[in-house]
């Protein structure tokens, strides 16, 4: 699913713990080195950490049969911003294509591109179709709180099937990938952003009362619900929905007690089924429910979820059910999927795999490198002669130096 | 070094041997699926192959102490197009940044960004500084022969040292990475694009005679050299340079016989030293020399090279010595590096690692997946019930199905 425009990213570019310290002098603000707000260089070791985490995630997706696709960074705005992409139009940089004389956009999101591939070039491939992707997206503006305008987006999408098993797979695969990256204790918050609409539709609520109800639910304000509606039964129902939040088991039990209209009952039953499937697969995974939450989930058409790290409570991933395609063209198919927010993921993961650096003195045979690389060293070959091997090795941030045929720690 | 604007790429997006066949019906030209000329979707398995090859290359660079950096896809045109970047100005898409009200460019090349990082943020880090990078670049126009406008660019750069050892390391690391990716028989063509200028300068050649000489050398036309110049000694010298091409050993011997002006002698000596170092490290690597070639190498300031696959004679990589920084600001340091042309690399590599796909029937426990993944399968979980397990597994392109606890080949 697309990264919502309200996503809070944590900057990962300029950390203090960088192995290579960036220049901090006054000339650091050299006009050539200045980047636009919200766009950053990732320096060592952050760039390698990010790339490694993306690889690990894509590898887990592949282990579950998700095949990688790679859409271009730029494409026609008509395909980029069709269907649910319209919501991102104001966040998309436009370019005039001198070849076609048509407008192109720099992708603000990759999910929509993957959905385009699924419903056009891969439309004749049997369903379910499982695709994965990883790449960078650009947004026109950040905000004061979250200035980032470039995000690394990694995710997986399952097209063509609308079942609880598919919904559960999206949740479980998100968790699997995050754990593989090295994010420990996770918690999943399940949402059903279409439930309120289904219940309100069943009760024939619309116009101003519905708007007031939405506001009351957003603020989790029971008294305001009572004020928004005049039907006692309706009030009890929505207060009941509001209270059906928290740990999944009790919340589902609460939800089942409510006398929902038919459409709402079906939605709630699907949610309960997904909870059962996720619990069965992973009994220790903390699951919470918030069935009235829908902000930032306008794009979703069914069971949705966010994954958090218990530590820090940062949102690491978001996913859920949506409709892939271009409804305005009559092209649409059920889909579910998720996106990992790599900046938050890396901030929550301890994984580093800095390898020891071995200095090979000047004129060491090239063939010597392979021997030490096989032992796990990165070798740093001298390309100039140096009088003092140890001193030179230290100057080059090496942990070891090759002295008399041995890797000597420094 | 930057991908030259004349680089011939081989399209890798639309191969017939794709595991997933793209839709071929008339509606395939559905307006939503249409991409701008020169921009393509990579479908399975090509996207995964490309990503894997990039990983392998970056891993080889890391084994030699090259640390990854990741500049943003978009930055101010002033930094992007300063220094040697000016040559790419007409190939760069521009965007107005609403935040700073300044013009930004979508990167047409990553080397220049990496050089920017080296001479600004990392300017106080000890030299030699070794950096690597991998990412996508966008060009405004392709050409009729080579329509691609997006390239995956992967490379490594060594900053701050101007020695033959550093030049040789660039050649040897290129070859190492290409072999690791799975490109077999390689050949390296060495160039010295500054040699003709050095010799011509020593002989005080300029103006029209120099231009005519350049044209004659470009066409490898000995008679035209004689017509361009009137000094017999100069004619013999440039004809000698022209003939000092071919297998490195004989070409170097030929070059050493020539009585070059001092500046030319120093350049030729460096080239000979690089040949010696590369030969010593890898005696079986075919090395050829073309010391008068300079087309497409205007950016280089010393020993340069191209790597080809013996089969197909496609250019797989290009590299060489250049000056990093912004000479117009008085910021400059010696550098060498290289770029792999991933489209050509993938066309020349046989590496595939399609894993067997195992169908897990509906309601198979989630925990079952890990067992089979450990054995090397990608598992494809059923998310809908199916009457005939084998038929359903085949429909989903699986090679195996889990039947009675066994992975049964289909």
mmCIF file with all atom_site columns, C-alpha atoms in Angstrom, chain A residues 116-290:
data_model
loop_
_atom_site.group_PDB
_atom_site.id
_atom_site.type_symbol
_atom_site.label_atom_id
_atom_site.label_alt_id
_atom_site.label_comp_id
_atom_site.label_asym_id
_atom_site.label_entity_id
_atom_site.label_seq_id
_atom_site.pdbx_PDB_ins_code
_atom_site.Cartn_x
_atom_site.Cartn_y
_atom_site.Cartn_z
_atom_site.occupancy
_atom_site.B_iso_or_equiv
_atom_site.pdbx_formal_charge
_atom_site.auth_seq_id
_atom_site.auth_comp_id
_atom_site.auth_asym_id
_atom_site.auth_atom_id
_atom_site.pdbx_PDB_model_num
ATOM 1   C CA . UNK A 1 116 ? -0.396  -0.873  -12.616 1.00 0.00 ? 116 UNK A CA 1
ATOM 2   C CA . UNK A 1 117 ? 1.947   -3.694  -13.638 1.00 0.00 ? 117 UNK A CA 1
ATOM 3   C CA . UNK A 1 118 ? -0.422  -6.254  -12.138 1.00 0.00 ? 118 UNK A CA 1
ATOM 4   C CA . UNK A 1 119 ? -3.539  -4.983  -13.922 1.00 0.00 ? 119 UNK A CA 1
ATOM 5   C CA . UNK A 1 120 ? -1.873  -4.248  -17.283 1.00 0.00 ? 120 UNK A CA 1
ATOM 6   C CA . UNK A 1 121 ? 1.250   -6.195  -18.281 1.00 0.00 ? 121 UNK A CA 1
ATOM 7   C CA . UNK A 1 122 ? 0.634   -9.080  -15.898 1.00 0.00 ? 122 UNK A CA 1
ATOM 8   C CA . UNK A 1 123 ? -3.139  -9.166  -16.146 1.00 0.00 ? 123 UNK A CA 1
ATOM 9   C CA . UNK A 1 124 ? -3.156  -12.597 -17.825 1.00 0.00 ? 124 UNK A CA 1
ATOM 10  C CA . UNK A 1 125 ? -0.944  -14.200 -15.180 1.00 0.00 ? 125 UNK A CA 1
ATOM 11  C CA . UNK A 1 126 ? -2.905  -16.530 -12.884 1.00 0.00 ? 126 UNK A CA 1
ATOM 12  C CA . UNK A 1 127 ? -4.125  -15.160 -9.550  1.00 0.00 ? 127 UNK A CA 1
ATOM 13  C CA . UNK A 1 128 ? -3.201  -14.818 -6.779  1.00 0.00 ? 128 UNK A CA 1
ATOM 14  C CA . UNK A 1 129 ? -0.274  -12.890 -8.157  1.00 0.00 ? 129 UNK A CA 1
ATOM 15  C CA . UNK A 1 130 ? 2.432   -12.048 -5.620  1.00 0.00 ? 130 UNK A CA 1
ATOM 16  C CA . UNK A 1 131 ? 4.816   -9.208  -6.380  1.00 0.00 ? 131 UNK A CA 1
ATOM 17  C CA . UNK A 1 132 ? 7.475   -7.402  -4.355  1.00 0.00 ? 132 UNK A CA 1
ATOM 18  C CA . UNK A 1 133 ? 9.374   -4.171  -4.882  1.00 0.00 ? 133 UNK A CA 1
ATOM 19  C CA . UNK A 1 134 ? 11.934  -1.883  -3.331  1.00 0.00 ? 134 UNK A CA 1
ATOM 20  C CA . UNK A 1 135 ? 13.055  1.578   -4.367  1.00 0.00 ? 135 UNK A CA 1
ATOM 21  C CA . UNK A 1 136 ? 13.038  5.283   -3.722  1.00 0.00 ? 136 UNK A CA 1
ATOM 22  C CA . UNK A 1 137 ? 10.089  7.649   -3.954  1.00 0.00 ? 137 UNK A CA 1
ATOM 23  C CA . UNK A 1 138 ? 10.073  11.447  -3.932  1.00 0.00 ? 138 UNK A CA 1
ATOM 24  C CA . UNK A 1 139 ? 7.467   13.837  -2.513  1.00 0.00 ? 139 UNK A CA 1
ATOM 25  C CA . UNK A 1 140 ? 7.050   17.523  -3.325  1.00 0.00 ? 140 UNK A CA 1
ATOM 26  C CA . UNK A 1 141 ? 6.869   18.624  0.295   1.00 0.00 ? 141 UNK A CA 1
ATOM 27  C CA . UNK A 1 142 ? 7.711   17.346  3.720   1.00 0.00 ? 142 UNK A CA 1
ATOM 28  C CA . UNK A 1 143 ? 6.249   18.996  6.797   1.00 0.00 ? 143 UNK A CA 1
ATOM 29  C CA . UNK A 1 144 ? 7.801   20.822  9.715   1.00 0.00 ? 144 UNK A CA 1
ATOM 30  C CA . UNK A 1 145 ? 7.710   17.691  11.858  1.00 0.00 ? 145 UNK A CA 1
ATOM 31  C CA . UNK A 1 146 ? 8.866   15.274  9.169   1.00 0.00 ? 146 UNK A CA 1
ATOM 32  C CA . UNK A 1 147 ? 10.882  17.060  6.547   1.00 0.00 ? 147 UNK A CA 1
ATOM 33  C CA . UNK A 1 148 ? 11.902  13.998  4.502   1.00 0.00 ? 148 UNK A CA 1
ATOM 34  C CA . UNK A 1 149 ? 11.001  14.139  0.832   1.00 0.00 ? 149 UNK A CA 1
ATOM 35  C CA . UNK A 1 150 ? 12.722  10.955  -0.296  1.00 0.00 ? 150 UNK A CA 1
ATOM 36  C CA . UNK A 1 151 ? 11.738  7.583   1.153   1.00 0.00 ? 151 UNK A CA 1
ATOM 37  C CA . UNK A 1 152 ? 13.026  4.073   0.585   1.00 0.00 ? 152 UNK A CA 1
ATOM 38  C CA . UNK A 1 153 ? 9.880   2.019   0.069   1.00 0.00 ? 153 UNK A CA 1
ATOM 39  C CA . UNK A 1 154 ? 9.881   -1.766  0.287   1.00 0.00 ? 154 UNK A CA 1
ATOM 40  C CA . UNK A 1 155 ? 6.858   -3.983  0.173   1.00 0.00 ? 155 UNK A CA 1
ATOM 41  C CA . UNK A 1 156 ? 4.870   -6.893  -1.155  1.00 0.00 ? 156 UNK A CA 1
ATOM 42  C CA . UNK A 1 157 ? 1.437   -7.101  -2.771  1.00 0.00 ? 157 UNK A CA 1
ATOM 43  C CA . UNK A 1 158 ? -0.951  -9.986  -3.280  1.00 0.00 ? 158 UNK A CA 1
ATOM 44  C CA . UNK A 1 159 ? -3.410  -9.476  -6.136  1.00 0.00 ? 159 UNK A CA 1
ATOM 45  C CA . UNK A 1 160 ? -6.643  -11.130 -7.174  1.00 0.00 ? 160 UNK A CA 1
ATOM 46  C CA . UNK A 1 161 ? -7.904  -12.777 -4.003  1.00 0.00 ? 161 UNK A CA 1
ATOM 47  C CA . UNK A 1 162 ? -10.168 -11.416 -1.278  1.00 0.00 ? 162 UNK A CA 1
ATOM 48  C CA . UNK A 1 163 ? -9.929  -13.884 1.612   1.00 0.00 ? 163 UNK A CA 1
ATOM 49  C CA . UNK A 1 164 ? -9.023  -13.781 5.293   1.00 0.00 ? 164 UNK A CA 1
ATOM 50  C CA . UNK A 1 165 ? -6.083  -16.091 4.519   1.00 0.00 ? 165 UNK A CA 1
ATOM 51  C CA . UNK A 1 166 ? -4.680  -13.435 2.183   1.00 0.00 ? 166 UNK A CA 1
ATOM 52  C CA . UNK A 1 167 ? -5.243  -10.695 4.780   1.00 0.00 ? 167 UNK A CA 1
ATOM 53  C CA . UNK A 1 168 ? -3.463  -12.793 7.396   1.00 0.00 ? 168 UNK A CA 1
ATOM 54  C CA . UNK A 1 169 ? -0.572  -13.533 5.054   1.00 0.00 ? 169 UNK A CA 1
ATOM 55  C CA . UNK A 1 170 ? 0.061   -9.803  4.640   1.00 0.00 ? 170 UNK A CA 1
ATOM 56  C CA . UNK A 1 171 ? 0.250   -9.333  8.422   1.00 0.00 ? 171 UNK A CA 1
ATOM 57  C CA . UNK A 1 172 ? 2.398   -12.395 9.028   1.00 0.00 ? 172 UNK A CA 1
ATOM 58  C CA . UNK A 1 173 ? 4.801   -11.641 6.185   1.00 0.00 ? 173 UNK A CA 1
ATOM 59  C CA . UNK A 1 174 ? 5.287   -8.080  7.431   1.00 0.00 ? 174 UNK A CA 1
ATOM 60  C CA . UNK A 1 175 ? 6.193   -9.410  10.848  1.00 0.00 ? 175 UNK A CA 1
ATOM 61  C CA . UNK A 1 176 ? 8.429   -12.126 9.369   1.00 0.00 ? 176 UNK A CA 1
ATOM 62  C CA . UNK A 1 177 ? 10.382  -9.567  7.295   1.00 0.00 ? 177 UNK A CA 1
ATOM 63  C CA . UNK A 1 178 ? 10.782  -7.110  10.184  1.00 0.00 ? 178 UNK A CA 1
ATOM 64  C CA . UNK A 1 179 ? 12.098  -9.855  12.450  1.00 0.00 ? 179 UNK A CA 1
ATOM 65  C CA . UNK A 1 180 ? 14.507  -11.013 9.752   1.00 0.00 ? 180 UNK A CA 1
ATOM 66  C CA . UNK A 1 181 ? 15.833  -7.454  9.519   1.00 0.00 ? 181 UNK A CA 1
ATOM 67  C CA . UNK A 1 182 ? 16.474  -7.549  13.238  1.00 0.00 ? 182 UNK A CA 1
ATOM 68  C CA . UNK A 1 183 ? 13.607  -5.596  14.768  1.00 0.00 ? 183 UNK A CA 1
ATOM 69  C CA . UNK A 1 184 ? 12.735  -7.394  17.951  1.00 0.00 ? 184 UNK A CA 1
ATOM 70  C CA . UNK A 1 185 ? 9.475   -7.107  19.867  1.00 0.00 ? 185 UNK A CA 1
ATOM 71  C CA . UNK A 1 186 ? 6.650   -6.165  17.516  1.00 0.00 ? 186 UNK A CA 1
ATOM 72  C CA . UNK A 1 187 ? 3.015   -5.382  17.991  1.00 0.00 ? 187 UNK A CA 1
ATOM 73  C CA . UNK A 1 188 ? 0.281   -5.296  15.346  1.00 0.00 ? 188 UNK A CA 1
ATOM 74  C CA . UNK A 1 189 ? -2.680  -2.941  15.398  1.00 0.00 ? 189 UNK A CA 1
ATOM 75  C CA . UNK A 1 190 ? -5.589  -4.089  13.220  1.00 0.00 ? 190 UNK A CA 1
ATOM 76  C CA . UNK A 1 191 ? -8.091  -1.663  11.739  1.00 0.00 ? 191 UNK A CA 1
ATOM 77  C CA . UNK A 1 192 ? -11.255 -1.960  9.739   1.00 0.00 ? 192 UNK A CA 1
ATOM 78  C CA . UNK A 1 193 ? -11.586 1.467   8.176   1.00 0.00 ? 193 UNK A CA 1
ATOM 79  C CA . UNK A 1 194 ? -14.723 0.501   6.209   1.00 0.00 ? 194 UNK A CA 1
ATOM 80  C CA . UNK A 1 195 ? -16.658 -0.707  9.258   1.00 0.00 ? 195 UNK A CA 1
ATOM 81  C CA . UNK A 1 196 ? -18.048 2.630   10.396  1.00 0.00 ? 196 UNK A CA 1
ATOM 82  C CA . UNK A 1 197 ? -19.265 3.374   6.861   1.00 0.00 ? 197 UNK A CA 1
ATOM 83  C CA . UNK A 1 198 ? -20.877 -0.072  6.622   1.00 0.00 ? 198 UNK A CA 1
ATOM 84  C CA . UNK A 1 199 ? -22.679 0.347   9.948   1.00 0.00 ? 199 UNK A CA 1
ATOM 85  C CA . UNK A 1 200 ? -23.671 3.943   9.205   1.00 0.00 ? 200 UNK A CA 1
ATOM 86  C CA . UNK A 1 201 ? -24.968 2.830   5.785   1.00 0.00 ? 201 UNK A CA 1
ATOM 87  C CA . UNK A 1 202 ? -26.995 0.077   7.408   1.00 0.00 ? 202 UNK A CA 1
ATOM 88  C CA . UNK A 1 203 ? -28.500 2.687   9.752   1.00 0.00 ? 203 UNK A CA 1
ATOM 89  C CA . UNK A 1 204 ? -29.067 5.081   6.821   1.00 0.00 ? 204 UNK A CA 1
ATOM 90  C CA . UNK A 1 205 ? -26.943 7.777   8.459   1.00 0.00 ? 205 UNK A CA 1
ATOM 91  C CA . UNK A 1 206 ? -25.650 10.514  6.173   1.00 0.00 ? 206 UNK A CA 1
ATOM 92  C CA . UNK A 1 207 ? -24.988 14.244  5.905   1.00 0.00 ? 207 UNK A CA 1
ATOM 93  C CA . UNK A 1 208 ? -24.277 16.318  8.998   1.00 0.00 ? 208 UNK A CA 1
ATOM 94  C CA . UNK A 1 209 ? -25.056 13.618  11.623  1.00 0.00 ? 209 UNK A CA 1
ATOM 95  C CA . UNK A 1 210 ? -22.560 11.275  9.895   1.00 0.00 ? 210 UNK A CA 1
ATOM 96  C CA . UNK A 1 211 ? -19.912 13.986  9.789   1.00 0.00 ? 211 UNK A CA 1
ATOM 97  C CA . UNK A 1 212 ? -20.453 14.741  13.488  1.00 0.00 ? 212 UNK A CA 1
ATOM 98  C CA . UNK A 1 213 ? -20.287 11.031  14.276  1.00 0.00 ? 213 UNK A CA 1
ATOM 99  C CA . UNK A 1 214 ? -16.973 10.730  12.402  1.00 0.00 ? 214 UNK A CA 1
ATOM 100 C CA . UNK A 1 215 ? -15.510 13.615  14.358  1.00 0.00 ? 215 UNK A CA 1
ATOM 101 C CA . UNK A 1 216 ? -16.700 12.102  17.626  1.00 0.00 ? 216 UNK A CA 1
ATOM 102 C CA . UNK A 1 217 ? -15.196 8.714   16.727  1.00 0.00 ? 217 UNK A CA 1
ATOM 103 C CA . UNK A 1 218 ? -11.907 10.363  15.712  1.00 0.00 ? 218 UNK A CA 1
ATOM 104 C CA . UNK A 1 219 ? -11.714 11.974  19.126  1.00 0.00 ? 219 UNK A CA 1
ATOM 105 C CA . UNK A 1 220 ? -12.883 8.721   20.788  1.00 0.00 ? 220 UNK A CA 1
ATOM 106 C CA . UNK A 1 221 ? -15.503 10.897  22.487  1.00 0.00 ? 221 UNK A CA 1
ATOM 107 C CA . UNK A 1 222 ? -18.552 8.935   23.731  1.00 0.00 ? 222 UNK A CA 1
ATOM 108 C CA . UNK A 1 223 ? -20.459 12.006  24.847  1.00 0.00 ? 223 UNK A CA 1
ATOM 109 C CA . UNK A 1 224 ? -20.062 13.581  21.412  1.00 0.00 ? 224 UNK A CA 1
ATOM 110 C CA . UNK A 1 225 ? -21.467 10.419  19.797  1.00 0.00 ? 225 UNK A CA 1
ATOM 111 C CA . UNK A 1 226 ? -24.564 10.784  21.931  1.00 0.00 ? 226 UNK A CA 1
ATOM 112 C CA . UNK A 1 227 ? -24.854 14.410  20.854  1.00 0.00 ? 227 UNK A CA 1
ATOM 113 C CA . UNK A 1 228 ? -24.328 13.598  17.156  1.00 0.00 ? 228 UNK A CA 1
ATOM 114 C CA . UNK A 1 229 ? -27.114 11.031  16.911  1.00 0.00 ? 229 UNK A CA 1
ATOM 115 C CA . UNK A 1 230 ? -30.646 10.941  18.258  1.00 0.00 ? 230 UNK A CA 1
ATOM 116 C CA . UNK A 1 231 ? -31.366 7.221   17.997  1.00 0.00 ? 231 UNK A CA 1
ATOM 117 C CA . UNK A 1 232 ? -30.505 5.453   21.260  1.00 0.00 ? 232 UNK A CA 1
ATOM 118 C CA . UNK A 1 233 ? -29.795 2.140   19.471  1.00 0.00 ? 233 UNK A CA 1
ATOM 119 C CA . UNK A 1 234 ? -27.397 3.830   17.058  1.00 0.00 ? 234 UNK A CA 1
ATOM 120 C CA . UNK A 1 235 ? -25.630 5.618   19.899  1.00 0.00 ? 235 UNK A CA 1
ATOM 121 C CA . UNK A 1 236 ? -25.156 2.357   21.799  1.00 0.00 ? 236 UNK A CA 1
ATOM 122 C CA . UNK A 1 237 ? -23.831 0.690   18.658  1.00 0.00 ? 237 UNK A CA 1
ATOM 123 C CA . UNK A 1 238 ? -21.160 3.299   17.962  1.00 0.00 ? 238 UNK A CA 1
ATOM 124 C CA . UNK A 1 239 ? -20.183 3.580   21.608  1.00 0.00 ? 239 UNK A CA 1
ATOM 125 C CA . UNK A 1 240 ? -19.893 -0.205  21.531  1.00 0.00 ? 240 UNK A CA 1
ATOM 126 C CA . UNK A 1 241 ? -17.628 -0.008  18.465  1.00 0.00 ? 241 UNK A CA 1
ATOM 127 C CA . UNK A 1 242 ? -15.517 2.621   20.184  1.00 0.00 ? 242 UNK A CA 1
ATOM 128 C CA . UNK A 1 243 ? -15.141 0.371   23.214  1.00 0.00 ? 243 UNK A CA 1
ATOM 129 C CA . UNK A 1 244 ? -14.257 -2.664  21.050  1.00 0.00 ? 244 UNK A CA 1
ATOM 130 C CA . UNK A 1 245 ? -10.650 -1.506  21.012  1.00 0.00 ? 245 UNK A CA 1
ATOM 131 C CA . UNK A 1 246 ? -7.591  -2.896  22.732  1.00 0.00 ? 246 UNK A CA 1
ATOM 132 C CA . UNK A 1 247 ? -6.194  -6.442  22.923  1.00 0.00 ? 247 UNK A CA 1
ATOM 133 C CA . UNK A 1 248 ? -7.656  -8.394  20.008  1.00 0.00 ? 248 UNK A CA 1
ATOM 134 C CA . UNK A 1 249 ? -9.317  -11.261 21.904  1.00 0.00 ? 249 UNK A CA 1
ATOM 135 C CA . UNK A 1 250 ? -11.427 -9.110  24.197  1.00 0.00 ? 250 UNK A CA 1
ATOM 136 C CA . UNK A 1 251 ? -12.096 -6.575  21.461  1.00 0.00 ? 251 UNK A CA 1
ATOM 137 C CA . UNK A 1 252 ? -13.369 -9.258  19.068  1.00 0.00 ? 252 UNK A CA 1
ATOM 138 C CA . UNK A 1 253 ? -15.562 -10.691 21.822  1.00 0.00 ? 253 UNK A CA 1
ATOM 139 C CA . UNK A 1 254 ? -16.938 -7.192  22.407  1.00 0.00 ? 254 UNK A CA 1
ATOM 140 C CA . UNK A 1 255 ? -17.525 -6.676  18.685  1.00 0.00 ? 255 UNK A CA 1
ATOM 141 C CA . UNK A 1 256 ? -19.416 -9.967  18.388  1.00 0.00 ? 256 UNK A CA 1
ATOM 142 C CA . UNK A 1 257 ? -21.850 -8.886  21.101  1.00 0.00 ? 257 UNK A CA 1
ATOM 143 C CA . UNK A 1 258 ? -22.958 -5.858  19.071  1.00 0.00 ? 258 UNK A CA 1
ATOM 144 C CA . UNK A 1 259 ? -26.063 -6.129  16.887  1.00 0.00 ? 259 UNK A CA 1
ATOM 145 C CA . UNK A 1 260 ? -24.530 -4.702  13.697  1.00 0.00 ? 260 UNK A CA 1
ATOM 146 C CA . UNK A 1 261 ? -26.385 -4.244  10.400  1.00 0.00 ? 261 UNK A CA 1
ATOM 147 C CA . UNK A 1 262 ? -25.684 -7.084  7.892   1.00 0.00 ? 262 UNK A CA 1
ATOM 148 C CA . UNK A 1 263 ? -22.845 -5.305  6.024   1.00 0.00 ? 263 UNK A CA 1
ATOM 149 C CA . UNK A 1 264 ? -21.152 -4.492  9.321   1.00 0.00 ? 264 UNK A CA 1
ATOM 150 C CA . UNK A 1 265 ? -21.556 -8.041  10.581  1.00 0.00 ? 265 UNK A CA 1
ATOM 151 C CA . UNK A 1 266 ? -19.764 -9.418  7.492   1.00 0.00 ? 266 UNK A CA 1
ATOM 152 C CA . UNK A 1 267 ? -16.892 -6.978  7.936   1.00 0.00 ? 267 UNK A CA 1
ATOM 153 C CA . UNK A 1 268 ? -16.549 -7.767  11.623  1.00 0.00 ? 268 UNK A CA 1
ATOM 154 C CA . UNK A 1 269 ? -16.634 -11.517 10.889  1.00 0.00 ? 269 UNK A CA 1
ATOM 155 C CA . UNK A 1 270 ? -13.763 -11.116 8.403   1.00 0.00 ? 270 UNK A CA 1
ATOM 156 C CA . UNK A 1 271 ? -11.761 -9.194  10.983  1.00 0.00 ? 271 UNK A CA 1
ATOM 157 C CA . UNK A 1 272 ? -12.399 -11.915 13.574  1.00 0.00 ? 272 UNK A CA 1
ATOM 158 C CA . UNK A 1 273 ? -11.254 -14.565 11.087  1.00 0.00 ? 273 UNK A CA 1
ATOM 159 C CA . UNK A 1 274 ? -8.024  -12.679 10.392  1.00 0.00 ? 274 UNK A CA 1
ATOM 160 C CA . UNK A 1 275 ? -7.366  -12.388 14.131  1.00 0.00 ? 275 UNK A CA 1
ATOM 161 C CA . UNK A 1 276 ? -7.892  -16.145 14.496  1.00 0.00 ? 276 UNK A CA 1
ATOM 162 C CA . UNK A 1 277 ? -5.521  -16.949 11.621  1.00 0.00 ? 277 UNK A CA 1
ATOM 163 C CA . UNK A 1 278 ? -2.781  -14.609 12.826  1.00 0.00 ? 278 UNK A CA 1
ATOM 164 C CA . UNK A 1 279 ? -3.112  -15.922 16.403  1.00 0.00 ? 279 UNK A CA 1
ATOM 165 C CA . UNK A 1 280 ? -2.922  -19.494 15.199  1.00 0.00 ? 280 UNK A CA 1
ATOM 166 C CA . UNK A 1 281 ? 0.242   -18.819 13.176  1.00 0.00 ? 281 UNK A CA 1
ATOM 167 C CA . UNK A 1 282 ? 1.930   -16.706 15.829  1.00 0.00 ? 282 UNK A CA 1
ATOM 168 C CA . UNK A 1 283 ? 0.294   -17.077 19.281  1.00 0.00 ? 283 UNK A CA 1
ATOM 169 C CA . UNK A 1 284 ? 2.786   -14.748 20.992  1.00 0.00 ? 284 UNK A CA 1
ATOM 170 C CA . UNK A 1 285 ? 2.400   -11.803 18.631  1.00 0.00 ? 285 UNK A CA 1
ATOM 171 C CA . UNK A 1 286 ? 0.616   -8.975  20.472  1.00 0.00 ? 286 UNK A CA 1
ATOM 172 C CA . UNK A 1 287 ? -2.471  -7.974  18.477  1.00 0.00 ? 287 UNK A CA 1
ATOM 173 C CA . UNK A 1 288 ? -4.614  -4.965  19.203  1.00 0.00 ? 288 UNK A CA 1
ATOM 174 C CA . UNK A 1 289 ? -7.771  -3.719  17.514  1.00 0.00 ? 289 UNK A CA 1
ATOM 175 C CA . UNK A 1 290 ? -9.057  -0.274  16.757  1.00 0.00 ? 290 UNK A CA 1
#
